[in-house]
Coordinates of C-alpha atoms in Angstrom, one line a residue:
Chain A
M212 CA 97.9 6.8 91.2
N213 CA 95.7 8.3 93.9
N214 CA 92.5 7.9 91.8
L215 CA 93.2 4.2 90.7
K216 CA 90.0 2.9 92.5
K217 CA 87.8 5.4 90.9
Y218 CA 89.2 5.0 87.4
S219 CA 89.0 1.2 87.9
D220 CA 85.4 1.4 89.0
D221 CA 84.5 3.5 85.9
L222 CA 86.6 1.2 83.7
E223 CA 84.8 -2.0 85.0
R224 CA 81.4 -0.4 84.4
A225 CA 82.3 0.6 80.9
L226 CA 83.8 -2.9 80.2
L227 CA 80.8 -4.7 81.5
V228 CA 78.4 -3.0 79.0
L229 CA 81.0 -3.4 76.2
D230 CA 81.5 0.4 75.9
Q231 CA 84.8 0.3 74.2
Q232 CA 84.9 4.1 73.4
G233 CA 84.1 4.9 77.0
A234 CA 86.7 2.4 78.3
E235 CA 89.4 4.1 76.0
K236 CA 88.5 7.5 77.3
I237 CA 88.8 6.4 81.0
I238 CA 92.3 4.8 80.3
L239 CA 93.4 7.9 78.5
D240 CA 92.1 10.3 81.0
A241 CA 93.8 8.2 83.8
C242 CA 97.1 8.1 82.0
Q243 CA 97.5 11.6 80.8
A244 CA 100.6 11.8 83.0
E245 CA 104.2 11.2 81.8
S246 CA 104.4 7.5 82.1
P247 CA 101.4 5.9 80.2
M248 CA 102.6 2.3 80.4
L249 CA 102.9 2.3 84.2
D250 CA 99.4 4.0 84.6
A251 CA 97.6 2.2 81.8
G252 CA 98.9 -1.3 82.7
E253 CA 98.3 -0.8 86.4
L254 CA 94.7 0.4 85.8
V255 CA 93.8 -2.3 83.4
A256 CA 95.5 -5.1 85.4
C257 CA 93.7 -3.9 88.6
T258 CA 90.3 -3.8 86.8
L259 CA 90.8 -7.2 85.1
E260 CA 91.9 -8.8 88.2
R261 CA 88.7 -7.6 89.9
I262 CA 86.6 -8.9 87.0
G263 CA 88.4 -12.2 87.1
N264 CA 87.8 -12.7 90.8
A265 CA 84.2 -11.7 90.5
W266 CA 83.8 -14.6 88.0
S267 CA 85.1 -17.0 90.6
E268 CA 82.6 -15.6 93.1
D269 CA 79.8 -16.1 90.6
K270 CA 79.2 -12.4 90.4
L271 CA 80.2 -12.1 86.8
S272 CA 80.2 -14.6 83.9
L273 CA 82.9 -16.0 81.8
S274 CA 81.4 -14.1 78.8
Q275 CA 82.0 -10.8 80.6
V276 CA 85.5 -11.7 81.6
Y277 CA 86.3 -12.6 78.0
M278 CA 84.8 -9.5 76.4
S279 CA 86.6 -7.2 79.0
G280 CA 89.9 -8.9 78.3
V281 CA 89.6 -8.5 74.5
I282 CA 88.5 -4.9 74.8
C283 CA 91.4 -4.0 77.1
E284 CA 93.9 -5.9 74.9
K285 CA 92.8 -3.8 71.9
L286 CA 93.0 -0.6 73.8
I287 CA 96.3 -1.3 75.4
D288 CA 97.8 -2.3 71.9
K289 CA 96.5 1.1 70.7
I290 CA 97.9 3.0 73.5
I291 CA 101.2 1.1 73.9
P292 CA 102.1 -0.9 70.7
P293 CA 103.4 -4.4 71.3
A294 CA 107.0 -3.5 70.5
S295 CA 107.2 -0.6 72.7
L296 CA 110.0 -0.1 75.2
L297 CA 107.4 0.7 77.8
R298 CA 106.2 -2.9 77.9
K299 CA 107.3 -5.0 80.8
D300 CA 110.9 -6.4 80.7
Q301 CA 110.3 -10.1 81.4
P302 CA 111.5 -13.7 80.9
K303 CA 110.1 -15.4 77.9
M304 CA 106.5 -16.7 78.5
A305 CA 104.1 -18.7 76.2
I306 CA 100.6 -20.1 76.5
A307 CA 98.9 -23.1 74.8
V308 CA 95.9 -25.3 75.0
F309 CA 97.0 -28.8 75.8
E310 CA 95.6 -31.6 73.7
D311 CA 92.4 -30.0 72.5
Y312 CA 90.9 -27.2 70.7
H313 CA 88.7 -25.3 73.3
L314 CA 90.5 -22.1 73.1
L315 CA 88.4 -19.8 75.2
G316 CA 90.3 -20.0 78.5
K317 CA 93.7 -19.5 76.7
R318 CA 92.3 -16.5 75.0
I319 CA 91.0 -14.9 78.1
V320 CA 94.3 -15.4 80.0
F321 CA 96.3 -14.2 76.9
S322 CA 94.2 -11.0 76.7
T323 CA 94.4 -10.3 80.4
L324 CA 98.2 -10.7 80.5
R325 CA 98.7 -8.7 77.3
A326 CA 96.4 -6.0 78.5
S327 CA 98.4 -5.8 81.7
G328 CA 101.6 -5.2 79.9
F329 CA 103.1 -8.6 79.6
E330 CA 104.2 -10.1 76.3
L331 CA 103.6 -13.9 75.6
L332 CA 103.7 -16.2 72.7
D333 CA 100.4 -17.9 71.7
L334 CA 101.4 -21.5 70.8
G335 CA 97.8 -22.4 69.9
G336 CA 95.7 -25.5 70.5
G337 CA 95.8 -29.2 70.1
L338 CA 99.5 -29.5 71.1
N339 CA 100.8 -32.6 72.8
A340 CA 103.8 -33.1 75.2
D341 CA 106.3 -33.5 72.5
D342 CA 105.2 -30.3 70.6
L343 CA 105.3 -28.4 73.8
V344 CA 109.0 -29.8 74.7
A345 CA 110.1 -28.7 71.2
A346 CA 108.4 -25.2 71.5
V347 CA 110.0 -24.6 74.9
K348 CA 113.5 -25.5 73.8
Q349 CA 113.2 -23.6 70.5
E350 CA 111.8 -20.5 72.0
N351 CA 113.7 -20.7 75.3
I352 CA 110.5 -20.3 77.2
K353 CA 110.7 -19.9 81.0
I354 CA 107.1 -19.7 81.9
L355 CA 104.6 -22.0 80.1
L356 CA 100.8 -21.5 80.7
L357 CA 98.7 -24.4 79.9
S358 CA 94.9 -24.4 79.4
V359 CA 93.2 -27.8 79.7
L360 CA 89.6 -28.9 79.4
M361 CA 89.6 -32.7 79.9
L362 CA 90.8 -34.7 82.8
P363 CA 92.9 -37.2 80.8
S364 CA 94.8 -34.1 79.2
A365 CA 95.3 -32.7 82.7
L366 CA 96.7 -36.0 84.0
R367 CA 99.1 -36.1 81.1
I368 CA 100.8 -32.9 82.2
K369 CA 102.7 -35.3 84.4
D370 CA 104.4 -36.8 81.3
L371 CA 105.2 -33.2 80.1
K372 CA 106.6 -32.3 83.4
R373 CA 108.9 -35.3 83.3
K374 CA 110.1 -34.5 79.8
L375 CA 111.0 -31.0 80.9
T376 CA 112.8 -32.2 84.1
D377 CA 116.1 -30.9 82.9
I378 CA 114.8 -27.6 81.4
D379 CA 114.4 -24.4 83.4
V380 CA 110.8 -23.7 82.8
R381 CA 107.7 -23.3 85.1
I382 CA 104.5 -24.7 84.3
V383 CA 101.3 -22.9 85.2
V384 CA 98.0 -24.7 84.7
G385 CA 94.4 -23.6 84.5
G386 CA 91.0 -24.8 83.2
A387 CA 87.9 -26.6 84.3
P388 CA 89.5 -29.8 85.7
F389 CA 91.7 -27.8 88.0
R390 CA 88.8 -25.5 89.1
L391 CA 86.7 -28.4 89.9
D392 CA 89.3 -30.4 91.7
S393 CA 91.5 -28.2 93.7
E394 CA 94.2 -30.8 94.4
L395 CA 94.7 -31.8 90.8
W396 CA 97.3 -29.2 89.9
K397 CA 99.7 -30.7 92.6
E398 CA 98.9 -34.2 91.5
V399 CA 100.0 -33.5 87.9
G400 CA 103.2 -31.8 89.2
A401 CA 102.5 -28.2 87.9
D402 CA 104.5 -25.4 89.6
A403 CA 101.5 -23.2 90.0
Y404 CA 97.7 -22.9 89.3
G405 CA 95.3 -20.1 88.5
S406 CA 91.6 -20.7 88.9
N407 CA 90.8 -17.6 86.8
S408 CA 92.5 -14.8 84.8
A409 CA 93.0 -12.7 87.8
E410 CA 94.9 -15.5 89.6
A411 CA 96.9 -16.2 86.4
L412 CA 97.9 -12.5 86.5
T413 CA 99.0 -12.9 90.2
V414 CA 100.9 -16.1 89.6
V415 CA 102.7 -14.8 86.6
S416 CA 103.6 -11.6 88.3
K417 CA 105.2 -13.6 91.1
L418 CA 107.0 -16.0 88.9
M419 CA 108.4 -13.0 86.9
E420 CA 109.9 -11.6 90.1
E421 CA 111.5 -14.9 91.0
K422 CA 112.9 -15.3 87.5
K423 CA 114.4 -11.9 87.3
Chain B
M542 CA 60.9 -49.1 104.3
K543 CA 58.5 -50.1 101.5
S544 CA 57.4 -53.8 101.3
K545 CA 58.1 -54.2 97.6
E546 CA 61.0 -52.9 95.6
M547 CA 60.0 -50.7 92.9
S548 CA 61.2 -50.8 89.3
S549 CA 63.7 -48.2 88.2
M550 CA 60.9 -46.6 86.2
E551 CA 58.5 -46.5 89.1
R552 CA 61.2 -45.1 91.3
V553 CA 62.2 -42.3 88.8
L554 CA 58.6 -41.4 88.0
L555 CA 57.6 -41.0 91.7
T556 CA 60.6 -38.8 92.5
L557 CA 59.7 -36.7 89.4
S558 CA 56.4 -36.2 91.0
H559 CA 58.1 -34.9 94.2
R560 CA 57.2 -37.8 96.3
E561 CA 59.5 -40.4 97.9
P562 CA 59.9 -43.8 96.2
D563 CA 61.4 -46.9 97.9
R564 CA 65.0 -45.4 97.5
V565 CA 66.8 -42.5 96.0
P566 CA 67.1 -43.3 92.2
L567 CA 70.7 -43.4 91.0
F568 CA 71.7 -42.2 87.5
L569 CA 75.3 -43.5 87.2
L570 CA 76.1 -41.8 84.0
T571 CA 78.9 -44.1 82.6
T572 CA 79.7 -44.1 79.0
M573 CA 83.3 -45.0 78.3
H574 CA 83.4 -47.6 81.1
G575 CA 81.4 -49.8 78.6
A576 CA 84.7 -50.2 76.6
K577 CA 86.4 -51.3 79.7
E578 CA 83.8 -53.9 80.3
L579 CA 84.1 -55.2 76.8
G580 CA 87.9 -55.1 76.8
I581 CA 88.1 -52.9 73.7
S582 CA 89.4 -49.4 73.0
I583 CA 87.1 -46.4 73.3
R584 CA 87.2 -45.8 69.6
E585 CA 86.2 -49.3 68.7
Y586 CA 83.5 -49.3 71.4
F587 CA 81.7 -46.3 69.9
S588 CA 82.2 -47.5 66.3
K589 CA 79.0 -49.6 66.4
A590 CA 75.8 -49.8 68.3
E591 CA 76.1 -53.5 69.3
N592 CA 79.1 -52.5 71.6
V593 CA 77.3 -49.6 73.3
I594 CA 74.2 -51.8 73.8
E595 CA 76.2 -54.6 75.4
G596 CA 78.2 -52.1 77.5
Q597 CA 75.0 -50.3 78.9
L598 CA 73.5 -53.7 79.7
R599 CA 76.5 -54.8 81.7
L600 CA 77.0 -51.5 83.3
Q601 CA 73.5 -51.2 84.4
K602 CA 73.5 -54.6 85.8
K603 CA 76.7 -54.2 87.6
Y604 CA 76.0 -50.9 89.2
R605 CA 72.2 -51.1 89.5
S606 CA 71.8 -47.7 87.8
D607 CA 68.3 -46.6 87.4
C608 CA 68.7 -45.7 83.7
Y609 CA 70.2 -46.8 80.4
Y610 CA 72.4 -44.0 79.1
P611 CA 73.0 -44.4 75.4
F612 CA 75.0 -41.3 75.1
F613 CA 78.0 -41.8 72.9
Y614 CA 80.1 -38.5 73.1
A615 CA 79.6 -34.7 73.1
P616 CA 80.8 -34.0 69.6
L617 CA 78.5 -36.5 67.9
E618 CA 76.2 -33.8 66.6
V619 CA 79.2 -31.8 65.3
E620 CA 80.2 -35.0 63.5
A621 CA 76.7 -35.1 62.0
F622 CA 77.4 -31.5 60.7
G623 CA 80.6 -32.8 59.0
G624 CA 82.9 -31.8 61.9
Q625 CA 85.9 -33.7 63.2
V626 CA 86.1 -35.9 66.2
I627 CA 89.4 -36.8 67.9
Y628 CA 89.8 -40.0 69.8
V629 CA 92.1 -40.6 72.8
D630 CA 92.8 -43.9 74.6
D631 CA 91.6 -42.8 78.0
G632 CA 89.0 -40.1 77.6
P633 CA 85.9 -39.0 75.7
P634 CA 86.0 -38.3 72.1
N635 CA 86.6 -34.6 71.6
S636 CA 85.7 -32.1 68.9
G637 CA 88.6 -31.0 66.6
T638 CA 89.2 -27.7 65.0
P639 CA 85.7 -26.1 64.6
F640 CA 84.3 -26.4 61.1
I641 CA 83.0 -22.9 60.8
S642 CA 86.2 -20.9 60.3
D643 CA 84.6 -18.0 58.5
I644 CA 81.6 -16.7 60.4
E645 CA 79.9 -15.5 57.2
A646 CA 79.7 -19.1 56.2
I647 CA 76.8 -19.4 58.7
Y648 CA 74.6 -17.9 56.0
H649 CA 75.3 -21.0 53.9
L650 CA 75.1 -23.6 56.7
K651 CA 72.6 -26.4 56.4
A652 CA 71.5 -28.6 59.1
P653 CA 72.0 -32.3 58.5
K654 CA 69.0 -34.6 58.2
V655 CA 68.8 -37.2 61.0
K656 CA 67.7 -39.8 58.5
D657 CA 70.8 -39.2 56.4
C658 CA 73.5 -39.4 59.2
K659 CA 75.0 -42.7 59.9
V660 CA 76.6 -41.5 63.1
L661 CA 73.3 -40.7 64.5
H662 CA 71.8 -44.0 63.4
K663 CA 74.2 -45.7 65.7
V664 CA 72.5 -44.0 68.7
L665 CA 69.1 -44.7 67.4
K666 CA 69.8 -48.4 66.9
T667 CA 71.2 -48.5 70.5
I668 CA 68.1 -46.9 71.9
D669 CA 65.9 -49.2 69.9
Q670 CA 67.6 -52.3 71.1
L671 CA 67.9 -51.2 74.7
R672 CA 64.1 -50.6 74.7
L673 CA 63.8 -54.4 74.3
Y674 CA 65.7 -55.0 77.4
A675 CA 64.3 -52.2 79.4
K676 CA 60.7 -53.5 79.0
N677 CA 59.5 -50.2 80.2
E678 CA 61.0 -50.8 83.6
I679 CA 64.2 -48.9 83.1
P680 CA 64.2 -45.4 81.7
I681 CA 66.4 -44.8 78.6
I682 CA 67.9 -41.3 78.6
G683 CA 68.6 -39.8 75.1
V684 CA 70.9 -36.7 74.8
V685 CA 70.9 -33.6 72.7
M686 CA 73.3 -30.6 72.7
S687 CA 71.2 -27.3 73.1
P688 CA 71.0 -25.2 70.0
F689 CA 72.5 -22.5 72.2
S690 CA 75.5 -24.6 73.3
L691 CA 76.3 -26.5 70.2
P692 CA 78.0 -23.5 68.5
V693 CA 80.9 -23.8 70.9
M694 CA 82.0 -26.9 69.0
Q695 CA 80.8 -25.7 65.7
M696 CA 82.8 -22.4 65.6
G697 CA 84.9 -22.1 68.8
F698 CA 83.9 -20.3 72.0
D699 CA 85.6 -16.9 71.3
K700 CA 84.0 -16.5 67.9
Y701 CA 80.7 -17.6 69.2
L702 CA 80.8 -15.0 72.0
D703 CA 81.7 -12.4 69.4
I704 CA 78.6 -13.1 67.2
M705 CA 76.4 -13.4 70.3
H706 CA 77.4 -9.8 71.2
F707 CA 78.1 -8.1 68.0
R708 CA 76.7 -10.0 65.0
R709 CA 73.0 -10.8 66.1
D710 CA 72.2 -11.5 62.5
L711 CA 74.6 -14.5 62.3
F712 CA 73.7 -15.6 65.8
E713 CA 70.0 -15.8 65.1
Q714 CA 70.6 -17.7 61.8
L715 CA 72.9 -20.3 63.5
I716 CA 70.4 -20.8 66.3
Q717 CA 67.5 -21.3 64.1
I718 CA 69.5 -24.0 62.1
N719 CA 70.5 -25.7 65.4
E720 CA 67.0 -25.5 66.9
D721 CA 65.5 -27.3 64.0
F722 CA 68.1 -30.0 64.1
C723 CA 68.0 -30.3 67.8
V724 CA 64.1 -30.9 67.8
D725 CA 64.5 -33.5 65.0
W726 CA 67.2 -35.3 66.7
A727 CA 65.5 -35.4 70.1
N728 CA 62.2 -36.5 68.7
A729 CA 64.0 -39.2 66.7
Q730 CA 65.5 -40.6 69.8
L731 CA 62.1 -40.5 71.6
Q732 CA 60.7 -42.4 68.7
A733 CA 63.5 -45.0 68.8
G734 CA 62.4 -45.7 72.4
A735 CA 64.1 -43.0 74.7
T736 CA 62.0 -42.2 77.8
A737 CA 63.4 -38.8 78.2
I738 CA 65.8 -36.3 76.7
C739 CA 68.8 -34.8 78.5
Y740 CA 69.3 -31.3 77.0
F741 CA 72.9 -30.3 77.6
D742 CA 73.2 -26.6 77.9
P743 CA 76.4 -25.5 79.6
V744 CA 76.5 -22.1 77.9
S745 CA 73.4 -21.0 79.6
S746 CA 74.9 -21.6 83.1
T747 CA 75.9 -18.5 85.0
T748 CA 79.4 -19.7 84.9
I749 CA 79.4 -18.8 81.3
I750 CA 76.9 -16.1 80.6
Q751 CA 75.3 -13.7 83.0
K752 CA 71.7 -14.0 84.1
E753 CA 70.5 -11.0 82.0
L754 CA 72.0 -12.5 78.8
Y755 CA 70.5 -15.8 79.6
A756 CA 67.1 -14.2 79.8
K757 CA 67.6 -12.9 76.3
T758 CA 69.3 -15.9 74.7
G759 CA 69.5 -19.4 76.3
F760 CA 66.1 -19.0 78.0
P761 CA 63.9 -18.3 75.1
I762 CA 65.9 -20.7 73.0
A763 CA 65.3 -23.5 75.6
C764 CA 61.5 -22.5 75.9
R765 CA 61.1 -22.8 72.1
T766 CA 63.1 -26.0 71.7
I767 CA 61.8 -27.9 74.6
S768 CA 58.2 -27.0 73.7
R769 CA 58.8 -28.9 70.4
I770 CA 60.4 -32.0 71.9
N771 CA 57.8 -34.7 72.4
G772 CA 58.8 -36.1 75.7
P773 CA 60.1 -35.1 79.1
V774 CA 63.3 -33.1 79.2
A775 CA 66.1 -32.7 81.8
T776 CA 68.3 -29.7 81.3
H777 CA 71.9 -30.3 82.3
F778 CA 74.5 -27.6 82.7
A779 CA 77.4 -29.9 82.6
S780 CA 79.2 -28.7 85.7
G781 CA 78.1 -25.1 85.2
R782 CA 76.3 -23.3 88.0
C783 CA 72.5 -22.5 87.7
L784 CA 71.2 -21.4 91.1
P785 CA 70.6 -17.7 90.0
I786 CA 68.6 -18.8 86.9
I787 CA 66.8 -21.7 88.6
N788 CA 63.3 -20.1 88.4
Q789 CA 63.7 -19.4 84.7
V790 CA 65.0 -23.0 84.1
A791 CA 61.7 -24.2 85.6
K792 CA 59.8 -22.2 83.2
T793 CA 61.5 -23.6 80.2
G794 CA 59.4 -26.9 80.4
A795 CA 62.2 -29.0 81.9
A796 CA 61.3 -31.5 84.5
V797 CA 64.8 -32.1 85.8
V798 CA 68.0 -30.0 86.2
G799 CA 71.5 -31.4 86.2
V800 CA 73.5 -29.3 88.7
S801 CA 77.1 -28.4 89.4
A802 CA 79.3 -29.7 92.3
E803 CA 80.3 -26.0 92.8
E804 CA 76.8 -25.2 94.2
D805 CA 75.3 -26.4 97.4
I806 CA 72.9 -29.3 96.8
A807 CA 70.7 -28.5 99.8
E808 CA 70.3 -24.9 98.5
L809 CA 69.6 -26.1 95.0
K810 CA 67.1 -28.6 96.3
Q811 CA 65.2 -25.9 98.3
A812 CA 65.2 -23.6 95.2
C813 CA 63.9 -26.4 93.0
K814 CA 61.2 -27.6 95.5
N815 CA 58.1 -28.9 93.7
K816 CA 59.3 -27.2 90.5
L817 CA 62.3 -29.2 89.2
T818 CA 63.9 -32.6 90.2
V819 CA 67.6 -32.2 91.0
L820 CA 70.0 -34.4 89.3
G821 CA 73.5 -34.4 90.8
N822 CA 76.0 -33.5 92.1
L823 CA 78.9 -35.8 92.9
N824 CA 82.0 -34.3 91.7
G825 CA 83.2 -36.5 88.8
L826 CA 86.5 -34.9 88.5
E827 CA 87.6 -35.5 92.1
M828 CA 86.1 -39.0 91.9
H829 CA 89.2 -40.5 90.2
R830 CA 91.1 -40.0 93.5
W831 CA 88.3 -41.0 96.0
T832 CA 88.9 -43.7 98.4
L833 CA 86.1 -46.1 99.2
A834 CA 85.6 -44.5 102.6
H835 CA 85.4 -41.0 101.2
T836 CA 83.0 -42.2 98.4
R837 CA 80.6 -43.6 101.0
K838 CA 80.8 -40.4 103.1
V839 CA 80.3 -38.0 100.1
V840 CA 77.4 -40.2 98.7
R841 CA 75.7 -40.4 102.1
E842 CA 76.1 -36.7 102.8
T843 CA 74.6 -35.8 99.3
I844 CA 71.6 -38.0 100.0
Q845 CA 71.0 -36.6 103.5
K846 CA 71.1 -33.0 102.1
A847 CA 68.9 -33.5 99.0
A848 CA 66.7 -36.6 99.1
S849 CA 64.0 -35.7 101.5
G850 CA 60.6 -35.3 99.9
G851 CA 61.7 -36.9 96.6
G852 CA 62.5 -34.6 93.6
F853 CA 66.0 -35.9 93.6
I854 CA 68.2 -38.3 91.5
L855 CA 71.7 -39.0 92.7
S856 CA 74.2 -38.6 89.8
D857 CA 77.5 -37.0 88.9
N858 CA 77.8 -33.2 88.2
H859 CA 78.8 -33.4 84.6
G860 CA 76.7 -36.0 82.8
E861 CA 79.7 -38.3 82.0
I862 CA 81.8 -40.0 84.5
P863 CA 85.5 -39.8 83.6
F864 CA 87.2 -43.0 82.4
Q865 CA 89.7 -42.8 85.2
V866 CA 87.1 -43.4 87.9
K867 CA 87.7 -46.9 89.1
D868 CA 85.1 -49.7 89.2
D869 CA 85.3 -50.2 93.0
V870 CA 84.5 -46.4 93.5
L871 CA 81.4 -46.8 91.2
S872 CA 80.4 -50.0 93.1
A873 CA 80.7 -48.0 96.5
I874 CA 78.5 -45.3 95.1
S875 CA 75.9 -47.9 94.2
E876 CA 76.2 -49.8 97.4
T877 CA 75.9 -46.7 99.5
V878 CA 72.7 -45.7 97.7
Q879 CA 71.2 -49.1 98.3
K880 CA 72.2 -48.9 101.9
Y881 CA 71.5 -45.3 102.9
G882 CA 69.2 -44.1 100.2
Q883 CA 66.2 -46.0 101.4
Y884 CA 63.2 -43.8 102.2
P885 CA 62.6 -42.4 104.7
V886 CA 66.2 -41.2 104.8
I887 CA 67.5 -41.5 108.2
Q888 CA 69.6 -38.4 109.2
E889 CA 73.0 -39.5 110.5
H890 CA 72.7 -37.4 113.6
N891 CA 69.5 -39.3 114.5
E892 CA 71.0 -42.7 113.9
K893 CA 72.1 -44.9 116.8

């Protein structure tokens, strides 16, 4: 789309002032063409990516990232229902909060990915390694996104990784311990790390290509 | 170098007045390490005041920290409200599923009375006993969660952001309840013998909310709450950034600000000059992997960037050092402060 940048600027402005109606109009205007999924997904992904990166640069707050994701998720669900064939064809993916109940990070990434056209299972919070191994096997999950708040939980991803050694699944981690310690994701044996929702989107898109 | 070594209290008070004491004060904010000292589990350690008293005494003596830190764990106040606390063997007790599941229940929520909460009494007893050992020479730092940040544990972050943006009636109601509780809890700790209160307010950091929203929410709440606390207050952002709002923080009545490792300590010090004492900003999360040589290097660099002129207390960036940080790293932090934190601080490039 030639006007992607312009629409994305407009959409970002609308999202940051929580103007849901305005945001919907911009998305609909942008995708009046014949392939709404492609245009809407691309526009929303591009905008949420910029918003996520702006948070890492301390230009926007986590609250703004969260609210933008939630609004976009609602709008995309309205424009392209979850079961639509227009959604992306992808390996199975899930997201969970590992070992605690601080759910905001998971919610932000979940909203951003769904608003960008991906489908993923929300496994919830307070899950331990055994819970996750069972879920991965039962659901045949190929990409597992984990949000973590506490250092001990982050370190226990090593145990989870070991328990999943023989299973074809990639682990992507995120959350405060990884953001404040840039080497930690390697230490725990994760396959990738996203410091914000924008990076999560980039990492997932890349892994999806590899898994195809 | 000064001829006589100051007491911790003298050292801290002088730096709070933005003058140089004998050396840089160190607030080594260890909590769970007390359990390690006593050879008991974290759960058992926090089950009674006597353990925490003994733990704090041993830790202060071992690492020559310039304060006692009778902080138990973050969800203590949620526990007082009837919420769930989850214990793990190797980390801080954490809050469980938020106890406010239906947001409309906020209209029926009542704050607990400090005098009726056994979990809070453990802390008050700890402070009361530490006061006897401190003899007014070592500051005792009490802790409260800010009324603005407590709802994250009370109802979950997503629901809290939703009411902050779309249900101001419920937001104001919850904040009013929390403000009254926070003031009572802070003043009870001061009455028990705390020297100052650390007001944890991570939601106010620009990592979480934008400056404009802080001006309408966290800032007026902090002004109102801190003005009702009968003692000095340190506002701590628990790893969150605060540089863009530092001038407002200075107007809340706080004397100290706990700052993030994600911001430059020299820049923070400059912005806080003669307004706020800077507390920070060793990266507690990286600390579990630090070698002794790296520890000495980071501590010395931090001192060199921020210590000049006083108004600085060396500490971690989060207000709670992870259980995984080894004793020899904590010793190295302390030794480096003793060695290189003496005033006047000699800049490394001037050293022969």
